[in-house]
Coordinates of C-alpha atoms in Angstrom, one line a residue:
M1 CA 0.2 -0.1 0.1
P2 CA 1.7 3.3 -1.2
S3 CA 1.8 6.2 1.3
N4 CA 0.7 9.8 0.3
Q5 CA 4.6 10.8 -0.1
Q6 CA 5.3 7.8 -2.2
L7 CA 2.4 8.7 -4.4
L8 CA 3.4 12.2 -4.8
N9 CA 7.2 11.3 -5.5
R10 CA 5.7 8.9 -8.1
L11 CA 3.6 11.7 -9.6
H12 CA 6.4 14.1 -9.5
R13 CA 8.6 11.5 -11.4
K14 CA 6.1 11.0 -14.1
A15 CA 5.6 14.7 -14.4
A16 CA 9.2 15.5 -14.9
A17 CA 9.5 13.5 -18.0
L18 CA 6.8 15.7 -19.7
T19 CA 7.3 19.0 -21.6
P20 CA 6.5 22.0 -19.3
E21 CA 3.1 22.2 -20.8
L22 CA 2.0 18.8 -20.2
R23 CA 3.5 18.8 -16.9
N24 CA 1.1 21.6 -15.8
V25 CA -1.8 20.0 -17.2
Y26 CA -0.9 16.7 -15.4
L27 CA -0.3 18.4 -11.9
T28 CA -3.4 20.6 -12.3
A29 CA -5.4 17.4 -12.9
Y30 CA -3.8 15.9 -9.8
Q31 CA -4.7 19.0 -7.8
A32 CA -8.1 19.1 -9.1
I33 CA -8.8 15.5 -7.8
R34 CA -7.1 16.2 -4.6
D35 CA -9.4 19.2 -3.9
A36 CA -12.5 17.2 -5.0
L37 CA -12.1 14.2 -2.7
S38 CA -12.6 14.2 1.0
P39 CA -9.6 12.9 3.0
S40 CA -11.1 9.7 3.4
E41 CA -11.6 9.3 -0.2
W42 CA -8.2 10.4 -1.0
A43 CA -6.8 7.7 1.4
A44 CA -9.1 5.2 -0.1
A45 CA -7.9 6.2 -3.7
I46 CA -4.4 5.9 -2.7
Q47 CA -5.1 2.5 -1.0
N48 CA -7.0 1.1 -3.8
G49 CA -4.3 2.3 -6.6
N50 CA -7.1 4.6 -8.2
V51 CA -5.2 7.8 -8.5
D52 CA -3.4 7.2 -11.8
A53 CA -7.0 6.1 -13.2
L54 CA -8.5 9.0 -11.8
I55 CA -6.0 11.5 -13.4
Q56 CA -6.4 9.9 -16.8
A57 CA -10.2 10.2 -16.3
V58 CA -9.6 14.0 -15.5
L59 CA -7.2 14.2 -18.6
S60 CA -9.7 12.7 -21.0
T61 CA -12.6 14.6 -19.9
S62 CA -10.8 18.0 -20.3
S63 CA -9.5 16.9 -23.5
L64 CA -12.9 16.0 -24.8
E65 CA -14.2 19.3 -23.5
A66 CA -11.8 21.2 -25.1
G67 CA -12.5 20.1 -28.5
P68 CA -10.7 19.1 -31.3
L69 CA -7.2 20.3 -32.0
A70 CA -6.9 23.4 -34.3

């Protein structure tokens, strides 16, 4: 079971491999999830390993709402 700190370290390693623009989008998605969940929901997401899936869902929803690329 990963801890919050282990999760943060992993997220920052993933973000470091991205371009600055994508890094900002990725970290913004993480923060949106973190802000939306209660402490107990956040703990459950970490324990169940669902944080990456939640981030992907936010990123997918954001890209769909943004519409096609110009």
